[in-house]
Amino acid sequence: MRRALVLRGAALVALTVVLGARAIDSDVYEGGEAREALVAREMLDTGDWILPLWNGSVVPSKPPLFHWLVASGSRLAGGQVTARTLRAPSVVLAAAVVLLVFLAGLAWGGTDVGTFAALVLATAPQFLTEAGDGRVDMTLTAALTGAQVALVQALGVRRGARLVLAVCLALAMLAKGPVGPGVVGLTALAFAACERRLRPVLGLVRPLPVLLFIVLAGGWYGLAYAHRGMDFVAKQILSENGEALLGSSRFPYRSPLYYVGPLVLGGLPWVLVAPWAAARAWRGELPRRYVLVWVATVGLFFSLAPLKRAAYLLPLRPALALLVGWWLAEVMREEEPATKLVGAARTLALAVAAGALLAAVSALAVGHGLVSTAGLRDVALAPQAHRSPEPAHGRRGDPLHLLRRPPRAAHHRPAGGSRRGVLRPGPATLARVGPAPRLGGGAAEWARLLAPPTRPRPRAAAGRGATLDSRRVWRRGVPLRRPPQVPRARAASGDATAGEARVDRGPGAEAAPPAAARRRNRGVALLPSLTSSRGTRWRAPRRRPPRPRARRTT
């Protein structure tokens, strides 16, 4: 029996490591990851393991527990901070959290509860995403999960649980500051209020655990203050914690309902059965009720805080996994037929699980190089493929793919990978051009391809010059992004160059100021970057002069 449990726990840990480390070697392009890597590198270069200044002048915004792990792993791996050594601590700690959830479920509800809870956590999309992120959030989650589990064990009068609770609270303090112990304390007080029993919670405060917490966490804070003085207090205490809890003008306002979307999307498909799991948990035993209060307290605390990030929901995921895993284990044990509502919920959960499994398999295939992203994109865009008419260069019939409803932030990209003349899209977005370096056909042909059938064809109008310069094209009253200006001597030749097309001057275009042109050209569609060898002339639409009204004679 014990051997089977060990093998099951090892399999869950291995699954978490494989899924969490799928992007461990990808390039570091996120600002948060780069900052943590710089702090760890300064520790190795300067030997200052208390509070190093990254780039020689900036005080780190987070306590050093995560940086210690990164620097230690980098020293063992060769002395250089790399993308792998930066993200490896998060992957290892994610596996530790899954193992901890498995052991907690095993102790509180049995083998089935522990297994289901660990599987739910190891396959949650947000948990896997944060497992491969080189930031402090997974470190905080591991410390908080250990503290919450130790607190439940201490409420059950387990010997040594108070000391484990003190160590985990100190690690949470060293991971991200006072927010860690604060969340655990709020959860304990909320549970005491729900149970109407404050004495057991207050009984956890004993001299030895408190002294251990002060030595572990307070020791570093004292050294950091002696090392950097008020710069440390202003950065980590006042700015990172005080402003995040009390609000600041540098934080954008976000609704208290901001976390609803990330909570659901980051927990699919298991989060769909959370309401039924919560209803059963409220009538369950003490550990199960505490897990429910844990979920509610963490969610409410971060929803009311002014600073909001989707990663702040990570400490809630282990509790939610225990809640759902407990419900799944009970449902599997039941022999009576399920109600129609539960049957529908099961069907929906299975359908979403199948989709999530397909997405996970696709992501793993792409991550390991079995399938290219270009191939997936070609398959997805195949129904919308069009043929370009008579390309000036390249093979005849190179595919031109169009997206009919582009995202608002999408941009045109010229064929061949050049960024010259990149503009904001109009009615449709040029998603991909075939392997030909350039496609011709004239400006009119480009406009015809870019105009969806449900909308009128794009119109173009000129400002002062004899060419339609994209510097003078507006869309809905807003000037478009301006590419480099082409010399007029070159524009006078027979070819239309990138970001520019030949046009005839419209009426009033000779002396029209930009404001007047902006009013006149509202709704002007975008000309993509193009290279045409046919010199097609683009005639601006001419407006008819208003008819003179006949004066009435009396």
Coordinates of C-alpha atoms in Angstrom, one line a residue:
M1 CA 0.0 0.0 0.0
R2 CA 2.8 2.4 0.9
R3 CA 4.7 1.5 -2.2
A4 CA 1.7 2.3 -4.4
L5 CA 1.2 5.7 -2.7
V6 CA 4.9 6.5 -3.3
L7 CA 4.6 5.5 -7.0
R8 CA 1.4 7.6 -7.3
G9 CA 3.0 10.6 -5.8
A10 CA 6.1 10.3 -7.9
A11 CA 3.9 10.0 -11.1
L12 CA 2.1 13.2 -10.1
V13 CA 5.3 15.0 -9.5
A14 CA 6.8 13.8 -12.9
L15 CA 3.6 14.9 -14.7
T16 CA 3.9 18.4 -13.2
V17 CA 7.5 18.7 -14.1
V18 CA 6.9 17.6 -17.7
L19 CA 4.0 19.9 -18.3
G20 CA 5.5 22.9 -16.4
A21 CA 8.9 22.8 -18.0
R22 CA 7.7 22.7 -21.6
A23 CA 8.8 26.3 -22.2
I24 CA 11.7 26.5 -19.8
D25 CA 14.3 27.3 -22.5
S26 CA 12.3 30.0 -24.3
D27 CA 13.7 33.4 -24.5
V28 CA 13.2 35.9 -21.6
Y29 CA 11.2 38.8 -23.1
E30 CA 9.0 39.7 -20.1
G31 CA 10.1 42.6 -18.0
G32 CA 9.3 40.9 -14.7
E33 CA 11.4 37.9 -15.4
A34 CA 14.3 40.0 -16.6
R35 CA 14.3 42.0 -13.4
E36 CA 14.5 38.9 -11.3
A37 CA 17.3 37.5 -13.4
L38 CA 19.3 40.8 -13.0
V39 CA 19.0 40.6 -9.2
A40 CA 20.2 37.0 -9.2
R41 CA 23.1 37.9 -11.6
E42 CA 24.1 40.7 -9.3
M43 CA 24.2 38.3 -6.4
L44 CA 26.7 36.1 -8.3
D45 CA 28.8 39.0 -9.6
T46 CA 29.1 41.1 -6.5
G47 CA 28.7 38.5 -3.7
D48 CA 26.0 40.6 -2.1
W49 CA 23.3 38.1 -1.1
I50 CA 21.4 40.4 1.2
L51 CA 20.1 43.2 -1.0
P52 CA 22.1 43.7 -4.2
L53 CA 21.4 46.7 -6.5
W54 CA 20.6 45.5 -10.1
N55 CA 22.3 47.6 -12.7
G56 CA 24.3 49.1 -9.8
S57 CA 21.6 51.5 -8.7
V58 CA 18.1 50.0 -8.4
V59 CA 16.9 48.4 -5.1
P60 CA 15.1 45.1 -5.8
S61 CA 11.3 45.3 -5.3
K62 CA 11.0 41.8 -3.8
P63 CA 12.6 39.9 -0.9
P64 CA 15.4 37.6 -1.9
L65 CA 14.1 34.0 -1.4
F66 CA 13.4 33.4 -5.1
H67 CA 16.7 35.2 -6.1
W68 CA 18.6 32.9 -3.7
L69 CA 17.1 29.8 -5.4
V70 CA 18.0 31.2 -8.8
A71 CA 21.5 32.2 -7.9
S72 CA 22.2 28.9 -6.1
G73 CA 21.0 26.9 -9.1
S74 CA 23.0 29.0 -11.5
R75 CA 26.1 28.5 -9.5
L76 CA 25.7 24.8 -9.6
A77 CA 24.9 24.9 -13.3
G78 CA 28.0 26.8 -14.3
G79 CA 27.9 30.2 -12.8
Q80 CA 25.7 32.0 -15.3
V81 CA 22.0 32.9 -15.0
T82 CA 20.2 31.5 -18.0
A83 CA 16.6 31.1 -19.0
R84 CA 16.6 27.5 -17.6
T85 CA 18.2 28.4 -14.3
L86 CA 15.8 31.3 -13.9
R87 CA 12.6 29.2 -14.4
A88 CA 13.8 25.9 -12.8
P89 CA 12.9 27.0 -9.2
S90 CA 9.3 27.7 -10.3
V91 CA 9.0 24.3 -11.9
V92 CA 10.4 22.5 -8.9
L93 CA 8.2 24.4 -6.5
A94 CA 5.2 23.7 -8.6
A95 CA 5.9 20.0 -8.3
A96 CA 6.3 20.5 -4.5
V97 CA 2.9 22.2 -4.3
V98 CA 1.3 19.3 -6.2
L99 CA 2.9 16.8 -3.9
L100 CA 1.8 18.8 -0.9
V101 CA -1.8 18.9 -2.1
F102 CA -1.6 15.1 -2.7
L103 CA -0.4 14.5 0.9
A104 CA -3.0 16.9 2.4
G105 CA -5.9 15.2 0.5
L106 CA -4.5 11.8 1.5
A107 CA -4.5 12.8 5.2
W108 CA -7.9 14.5 5.2
G109 CA -10.0 12.5 2.8
G110 CA -8.2 9.4 1.6
T111 CA -6.3 8.2 -1.4
D112 CA -8.9 9.2 -3.9
V113 CA -9.2 12.8 -2.6
G114 CA -5.4 13.3 -2.7
T115 CA -5.1 11.8 -6.2
F116 CA -8.0 13.8 -7.7
A117 CA -6.9 17.1 -6.0
A118 CA -3.3 16.7 -7.3
L119 CA -4.5 15.9 -10.8
V120 CA -6.8 18.9 -10.9
L121 CA -4.0 21.2 -9.8
A122 CA -1.4 19.6 -12.1
T123 CA -3.7 20.2 -15.2
A124 CA -5.0 23.7 -14.4
P125 CA -3.9 26.0 -17.2
Q126 CA -2.9 29.0 -15.0
F127 CA -0.9 26.7 -12.6
L128 CA 1.1 25.3 -15.5
T129 CA 1.7 28.7 -17.0
E130 CA 3.0 30.1 -13.8
A131 CA 5.1 27.0 -13.2
G132 CA 7.3 28.0 -16.2
D133 CA 7.5 31.7 -15.2
G134 CA 10.7 33.0 -13.6
R135 CA 9.0 35.2 -11.0
V136 CA 8.3 35.0 -7.3
D137 CA 4.6 34.0 -7.5
M138 CA 5.2 30.2 -7.4
T139 CA 7.6 30.7 -4.5
L140 CA 4.9 32.5 -2.5
T141 CA 2.3 29.9 -3.5
A142 CA 4.4 27.1 -2.2
A143 CA 5.0 28.8 1.2
L144 CA 1.4 29.8 1.6
T145 CA 0.2 26.3 0.8
G146 CA 2.5 24.8 3.3
A147 CA 1.4 27.4 5.9
Q148 CA -2.4 26.7 5.3
V149 CA -1.9 22.9 5.5
A150 CA 0.2 23.3 8.7
L151 CA -2.5 25.5 10.2
V152 CA -5.2 22.9 9.6
Q153 CA -3.0 20.3 11.1
A154 CA -2.3 22.5 14.1
L155 CA -6.0 23.0 14.7
G156 CA -6.2 19.2 14.9
V157 CA -3.6 19.3 17.7
R158 CA -0.8 17.8 15.7
R159 CA 2.5 17.8 17.4
G160 CA 5.1 20.0 15.6
A161 CA 2.5 21.6 13.3
R162 CA 3.0 25.0 14.9
L163 CA 6.7 25.1 14.2
V164 CA 6.1 24.1 10.6
L165 CA 3.5 26.9 10.4
A166 CA 6.1 29.4 11.7
V167 CA 8.7 28.3 9.2
C168 CA 6.3 28.5 6.2
L169 CA 5.1 31.9 7.3
A170 CA 8.7 33.1 7.5
L171 CA 9.4 31.7 4.0
A172 CA 6.3 33.5 2.7
M173 CA 7.6 36.7 4.2
L174 CA 10.9 36.2 2.5
A175 CA 9.2 35.4 -0.8
K176 CA 6.9 38.5 -1.2
G177 CA 6.8 40.5 2.0
P178 CA 4.0 40.8 4.6
V179 CA 1.2 39.8 2.1
G180 CA 2.0 36.1 2.8
P181 CA 1.5 36.0 6.5
G182 CA -1.3 38.5 6.2
V183 CA -3.3 36.2 3.9
V184 CA -2.9 33.2 6.2
G185 CA -3.9 35.3 9.2
L186 CA -7.0 36.6 7.5
T187 CA -8.0 33.1 6.5
A188 CA -7.6 31.8 10.1
L189 CA -9.7 34.7 11.5
A190 CA -12.4 34.3 8.8
F191 CA -12.6 30.6 9.7
A192 CA -12.8 31.3 13.4
A193 CA -15.7 33.8 12.7
C194 CA -17.5 31.2 10.5
E195 CA -17.1 28.5 13.2
R196 CA -17.8 31.0 16.0
R197 CA -14.7 29.6 17.9
L198 CA -11.9 32.1 18.2
R199 CA -10.0 30.3 21.0
P200 CA -8.5 27.5 18.9
V201 CA -7.1 30.0 16.4
L202 CA -5.6 32.2 19.1
G203 CA -4.2 29.2 20.8
L204 CA -1.8 28.8 17.8
V205 CA 0.2 31.8 18.9
R206 CA 2.9 30.4 21.2
P207 CA 6.3 31.9 22.2
L208 CA 8.5 29.3 20.4
P209 CA 6.8 29.6 17.0
V210 CA 6.7 33.4 17.2
L211 CA 10.4 33.5 18.1
L212 CA 11.2 31.2 15.2
F213 CA 9.3 33.4 12.8
I214 CA 11.0 36.5 14.0
V215 CA 14.5 35.0 13.7
L216 CA 14.0 33.7 10.2
A217 CA 12.0 36.5 8.6
G218 CA 12.9 39.5 10.8
G219 CA 16.6 38.7 10.6
W220 CA 16.8 39.4 6.9
Y221 CA 14.7 42.5 7.2
G222 CA 17.1 43.9 9.9
L223 CA 20.1 43.1 7.7
A224 CA 18.5 44.7 4.7
Y225 CA 17.7 47.9 6.6
A226 CA 21.2 48.1 7.9
H227 CA 22.6 47.5 4.4
R228 CA 20.4 50.0 2.4
G229 CA 18.6 52.1 5.0
M230 CA 15.5 54.1 4.0
D231 CA 15.9 53.2 0.3
F232 CA 15.0 49.6 1.2
V233 CA 12.0 50.8 3.4
A234 CA 10.7 53.1 0.6
K235 CA 11.0 50.5 -2.1
Q236 CA 9.8 47.3 -0.5
I237 CA 7.7 48.4 2.4
L238 CA 6.0 51.6 1.3
S239 CA 5.9 51.2 -2.5
E240 CA 5.5 47.5 -3.1
N241 CA 3.2 46.7 -0.2
G242 CA 1.7 49.9 1.1
E243 CA 0.7 51.3 -2.3
A244 CA -0.5 47.9 -3.5
L245 CA -2.9 47.6 -0.6
L246 CA -3.9 51.3 -0.2
G247 CA -3.9 52.3 -3.8
S248 CA -1.7 54.7 -5.9
S249 CA -2.1 56.9 -9.0
R250 CA 0.4 54.7 -10.8
F251 CA -1.9 51.7 -10.7
P252 CA -4.7 51.5 -13.2
Y253 CA -8.2 51.1 -11.8
R254 CA -9.7 47.6 -12.2
S255 CA -13.1 46.5 -11.2
P256 CA -13.5 44.1 -8.2
L257 CA -14.9 41.6 -10.8
Y258 CA -11.6 41.7 -12.7
Y259 CA -10.6 38.2 -11.5
V260 CA -13.8 36.4 -12.6
G261 CA -12.5 35.8 -16.1
P262 CA -9.0 34.7 -15.1
L263 CA -10.4 32.5 -12.4
V264 CA -12.6 30.6 -14.8
L265 CA -10.3 30.5 -17.8
G266 CA -7.3 29.6 -15.7
G267 CA -9.1 26.7 -14.1
L268 CA -10.9 25.0 -17.0
P269 CA -12.4 22.5 -17.0
W270 CA -12.4 21.7 -13.3
V271 CA -13.7 25.1 -12.2
L272 CA -17.1 24.4 -13.8
V273 CA -18.0 22.0 -10.9
A274 CA -16.7 24.4 -8.2
P275 CA -20.3 25.5 -7.1
W276 CA -21.3 22.0 -6.4
A277 CA -18.0 21.3 -4.6
A278 CA -18.5 24.4 -2.5
A279 CA -22.0 23.4 -1.5
R280 CA -20.8 20.0 -0.3
A281 CA -17.8 21.4 1.4
W282 CA -19.8 23.7 3.7
R283 CA -21.5 20.6 5.2
G284 CA -18.2 18.6 5.4
E285 CA -15.7 18.1 8.1
L286 CA -13.2 20.7 9.5
P287 CA -10.4 20.5 6.9
R288 CA -13.0 20.7 4.1
R289 CA -14.7 23.7 5.6
Y290 CA -11.3 25.4 6.1
V291 CA -10.4 24.9 2.4
L292 CA -13.7 26.6 1.4
V293 CA -12.9 29.6 3.6
W294 CA -9.4 29.6 2.2
V295 CA -10.7 29.9 -1.4
A296 CA -13.2 32.7 -0.4
T297 CA -10.8 34.7 1.7
V298 CA -7.9 34.8 -0.9
G299 CA -10.3 35.6 -3.7
L300 CA -12.0 38.4 -1.8
F301 CA -8.8 39.9 -0.5
F302 CA -7.2 40.2 -3.9
S303 CA -10.4 41.4 -5.5
L304 CA -10.6 44.3 -3.0
A305 CA -6.9 45.2 -3.4
P306 CA -6.3 48.1 -5.8
L307 CA -3.4 46.4 -7.6
K308 CA -4.6 43.4 -9.6
R309 CA -2.8 40.8 -11.7
A310 CA -4.0 37.4 -12.9
A311 CA -1.0 35.8 -11.2
Y312 CA -2.3 36.9 -7.8
L313 CA -4.9 34.1 -8.1
L314 CA -2.1 31.5 -7.9
P315 CA -2.3 31.0 -4.1
L316 CA -6.0 30.1 -4.6
R317 CA -5.4 27.3 -7.0
P318 CA -4.3 24.6 -4.4
A319 CA -7.4 25.2 -2.3
L320 CA -9.6 25.1 -5.3
A321 CA -8.0 21.8 -6.4
L322 CA -8.6 20.3 -3.0
L323 CA -12.2 21.5 -3.1
V324 CA -12.9 20.0 -6.5
G325 CA -10.9 16.9 -5.9
W326 CA -12.9 16.1 -2.8
W327 CA -16.1 16.5 -4.8
L328 CA -14.9 14.3 -7.6
A329 CA -13.8 11.5 -5.2
E330 CA -17.3 11.6 -3.5
V331 CA -19.1 11.5 -6.8
M332 CA -17.1 8.5 -8.0
R333 CA -17.9 6.7 -4.8
E334 CA -21.6 7.2 -5.1
E335 CA -23.7 4.5 -6.5
E336 CA -27.0 6.2 -6.9
P337 CA -27.8 7.7 -10.3
A338 CA -26.9 11.4 -10.7
T339 CA -29.5 14.0 -11.3
K340 CA -30.0 15.7 -14.6
L341 CA -28.2 18.8 -13.5
V342 CA -25.2 16.9 -12.4
G343 CA -25.3 14.8 -15.6
A344 CA -25.3 17.9 -17.7
A345 CA -22.4 19.4 -15.6
R346 CA -20.4 16.2 -16.1
T347 CA -21.0 16.2 -19.9
L348 CA -19.9 19.8 -20.1
A349 CA -16.9 19.2 -18.0
L350 CA -15.9 16.2 -20.1
A351 CA -16.3 18.2 -23.3
V352 CA -14.1 21.0 -22.0
A353 CA -11.6 18.5 -20.7
A354 CA -11.4 16.9 -24.1
G355 CA -10.7 20.3 -25.7
A356 CA -8.1 21.2 -23.0
L357 CA -6.4 17.8 -23.6
L358 CA -6.3 18.5 -27.4
A359 CA -4.8 22.0 -26.7
A360 CA -2.3 20.5 -24.3
V361 CA -1.2 17.9 -26.8
S362 CA -0.9 20.5 -29.5
A363 CA 1.2 22.8 -27.2
L364 CA 3.5 19.9 -26.3
A365 CA 3.9 18.9 -30.0
V366 CA 4.8 22.5 -30.9
G367 CA 7.1 22.8 -27.9
H368 CA 9.0 19.7 -28.8
G369 CA 9.3 20.6 -32.5
L370 CA 7.0 17.8 -33.7
V371 CA 4.7 20.2 -35.4
S372 CA 5.5 23.8 -36.6
T373 CA 3.4 26.7 -35.7
A374 CA 3.4 27.7 -39.4
G375 CA 1.8 24.4 -40.3
L376 CA -0.9 24.9 -37.7
R377 CA -1.5 28.5 -38.9
D378 CA -1.8 27.3 -42.5
V379 CA -4.4 24.7 -41.5
A380 CA -6.4 27.2 -39.5
L381 CA -6.4 29.8 -42.3
A382 CA -6.9 27.4 -45.2
P383 CA -10.6 28.1 -45.6
Q384 CA -9.9 31.8 -46.1
A385 CA -7.1 31.4 -48.7
H386 CA -7.2 33.6 -51.8
R387 CA -5.1 33.8 -54.9
S388 CA -3.2 36.9 -55.7
P389 CA -3.6 38.1 -59.3
E390 CA -0.5 38.1 -61.4
P391 CA 2.3 38.6 -58.9
A392 CA 5.0 40.9 -60.2
H393 CA 7.7 38.7 -58.5
G394 CA 7.6 35.2 -57.3
R395 CA 5.6 32.3 -58.5
R396 CA 2.1 32.7 -60.0
G397 CA -0.7 31.9 -57.6
D398 CA 1.1 32.5 -54.3
P399 CA -1.5 32.4 -51.5
L400 CA -2.8 35.5 -49.9
H401 CA -4.5 34.8 -46.6
L402 CA -7.0 37.4 -45.2
L403 CA -8.6 37.5 -41.8
R404 CA -12.1 38.9 -42.1
R405 CA -12.5 40.1 -38.5
P406 CA -9.1 41.1 -37.3
P407 CA -8.2 42.0 -33.7
R408 CA -8.1 45.7 -33.0
A409 CA -4.4 45.7 -32.2
A410 CA -3.3 43.8 -35.3
H411 CA -0.9 45.4 -37.8
H412 CA -0.1 44.9 -41.4
R413 CA 3.2 43.3 -42.2
P414 CA 4.7 43.6 -45.7
A415 CA 5.6 40.6 -47.6
G416 CA 9.1 39.3 -47.1
G417 CA 9.2 40.2 -43.4
S418 CA 10.1 43.9 -43.8
R419 CA 8.6 46.4 -41.3
R420 CA 8.6 49.3 -43.7
G421 CA 5.3 50.9 -44.1
V422 CA 3.6 49.0 -41.3
L423 CA 0.2 50.6 -40.7
R424 CA -2.9 50.0 -38.7
P425 CA -5.5 47.8 -40.5
G426 CA -8.7 49.1 -42.0
P427 CA -11.6 46.8 -43.0
A428 CA -9.5 43.7 -43.1
T429 CA -6.0 42.5 -42.0
L430 CA -3.3 41.1 -44.2
A431 CA -2.4 38.0 -42.2
R432 CA 0.1 36.2 -44.4
V433 CA 1.5 36.4 -47.9
G434 CA 3.0 33.3 -49.5
P435 CA 6.7 32.6 -50.1
A436 CA 7.0 35.3 -52.8
P437 CA 9.1 38.2 -51.6
R438 CA 6.8 40.7 -53.3
L439 CA 3.2 40.7 -54.7
G440 CA 2.1 43.1 -57.4
G441 CA -1.2 43.8 -59.1
G442 CA -1.6 47.5 -58.5
A443 CA -3.1 49.5 -55.6
A444 CA -6.7 48.9 -56.8
E445 CA -6.2 45.2 -56.7
W446 CA -4.9 45.4 -53.1
A447 CA -7.8 47.5 -52.1
R448 CA -10.2 45.0 -53.7
L449 CA -8.6 42.1 -51.8
L450 CA -8.6 44.0 -48.5
A451 CA -12.2 45.0 -48.7
P452 CA -14.7 42.4 -47.3
P453 CA -17.8 41.8 -49.4
T454 CA -20.1 43.2 -46.7
R455 CA -18.5 46.7 -46.8
P456 CA -17.9 49.2 -49.6
R457 CA -14.6 49.4 -51.3
P458 CA -11.9 51.5 -49.7
R459 CA -11.6 55.1 -50.9
A460 CA -8.5 57.1 -51.0
A461 CA -8.0 60.9 -51.1
A462 CA -4.8 63.0 -51.3
G463 CA -3.6 66.0 -49.4
R464 CA -1.6 68.6 -51.1
G465 CA 0.8 66.5 -53.2
A466 CA 0.2 64.6 -56.4
T467 CA 0.8 61.3 -54.6
L468 CA -1.3 59.6 -51.9
D469 CA 1.2 59.8 -49.1
S470 CA 0.3 57.8 -46.0
R471 CA 1.3 60.8 -43.9
R472 CA -1.9 62.5 -45.1
V473 CA -4.3 59.6 -44.7
W474 CA -6.7 59.5 -41.8
R475 CA -9.0 56.9 -40.5
R476 CA -12.0 58.1 -38.4
G477 CA -10.3 61.4 -37.7
V478 CA -7.0 59.8 -36.4
P479 CA -3.8 60.0 -38.5
L480 CA -2.3 56.7 -39.4
R481 CA 1.2 55.5 -38.4
R482 CA 3.6 57.2 -40.7
P483 CA 6.2 55.3 -42.7
P484 CA 9.5 56.9 -43.9
Q485 CA 8.8 59.6 -46.5
V486 CA 9.8 58.7 -50.1
P487 CA 11.6 61.5 -52.1
R488 CA 9.3 63.2 -54.5
A489 CA 11.7 62.6 -57.4
R490 CA 11.3 58.8 -56.8
A491 CA 7.5 59.2 -56.4
A492 CA 7.3 60.9 -59.8
S493 CA 8.5 57.7 -61.5
G494 CA 6.2 55.0 -62.9
D495 CA 6.3 52.7 -59.9
A496 CA 4.3 52.9 -56.7
T497 CA 6.6 52.5 -53.7
A498 CA 6.0 51.0 -50.3
G499 CA 3.4 52.9 -48.3
E500 CA 2.5 55.2 -51.3
A501 CA 0.3 55.1 -54.4
R502 CA -0.1 57.5 -57.3
V503 CA -3.3 59.5 -57.4
D504 CA -4.9 62.4 -59.1
R505 CA -5.5 65.6 -57.1
G506 CA -9.0 65.9 -55.9
P507 CA -10.9 69.1 -55.9
G508 CA -9.6 71.5 -53.2
A509 CA -6.6 69.3 -52.5
E510 CA -4.2 72.0 -53.5
A511 CA -4.6 74.3 -50.5
A512 CA -6.4 72.0 -48.1
P513 CA -4.8 72.1 -44.6
P514 CA -4.4 68.8 -42.7
A515 CA -7.5 69.5 -40.5
A516 CA -9.7 70.0 -43.6
A517 CA -8.3 66.9 -45.2
R518 CA -9.0 65.0 -42.0
R519 CA -12.6 66.1 -42.1
R520 CA -12.9 65.3 -45.8
N521 CA -11.3 61.9 -45.6
R522 CA -13.1 60.4 -42.6
G523 CA -13.5 56.7 -43.2
V524 CA -10.6 56.5 -45.6
A525 CA -9.4 52.9 -45.7
L526 CA -5.8 51.9 -45.3
L527 CA -3.5 51.2 -48.1
P528 CA -1.1 48.4 -47.2
S529 CA 2.6 48.4 -47.9
L530 CA 3.0 47.3 -51.5
T531 CA 5.4 47.2 -54.4
S532 CA 3.7 47.5 -57.8
S533 CA 5.5 47.4 -61.1
R534 CA 2.5 48.3 -63.2
G535 CA 2.2 51.9 -62.0
T536 CA -1.6 51.7 -61.5
R537 CA -3.1 55.1 -61.0
W538 CA -5.4 55.5 -58.1
R539 CA -8.0 58.1 -58.8
A540 CA -9.4 59.9 -55.8
P541 CA -13.2 60.1 -55.6
R542 CA -14.4 63.4 -56.8
R543 CA -17.2 65.0 -54.9
R544 CA -20.0 66.6 -56.8
P545 CA -20.4 70.3 -56.1
P546 CA -23.7 71.1 -54.2
R547 CA -26.6 72.1 -56.4
P548 CA -27.5 75.8 -56.1
R549 CA -30.8 76.3 -54.5
A550 CA -33.4 78.4 -56.4
R551 CA -34.3 81.5 -54.6
R552 CA -38.0 82.1 -54.0
T553 CA -39.3 85.4 -55.5
T554 CA -42.1 87.1 -53.8

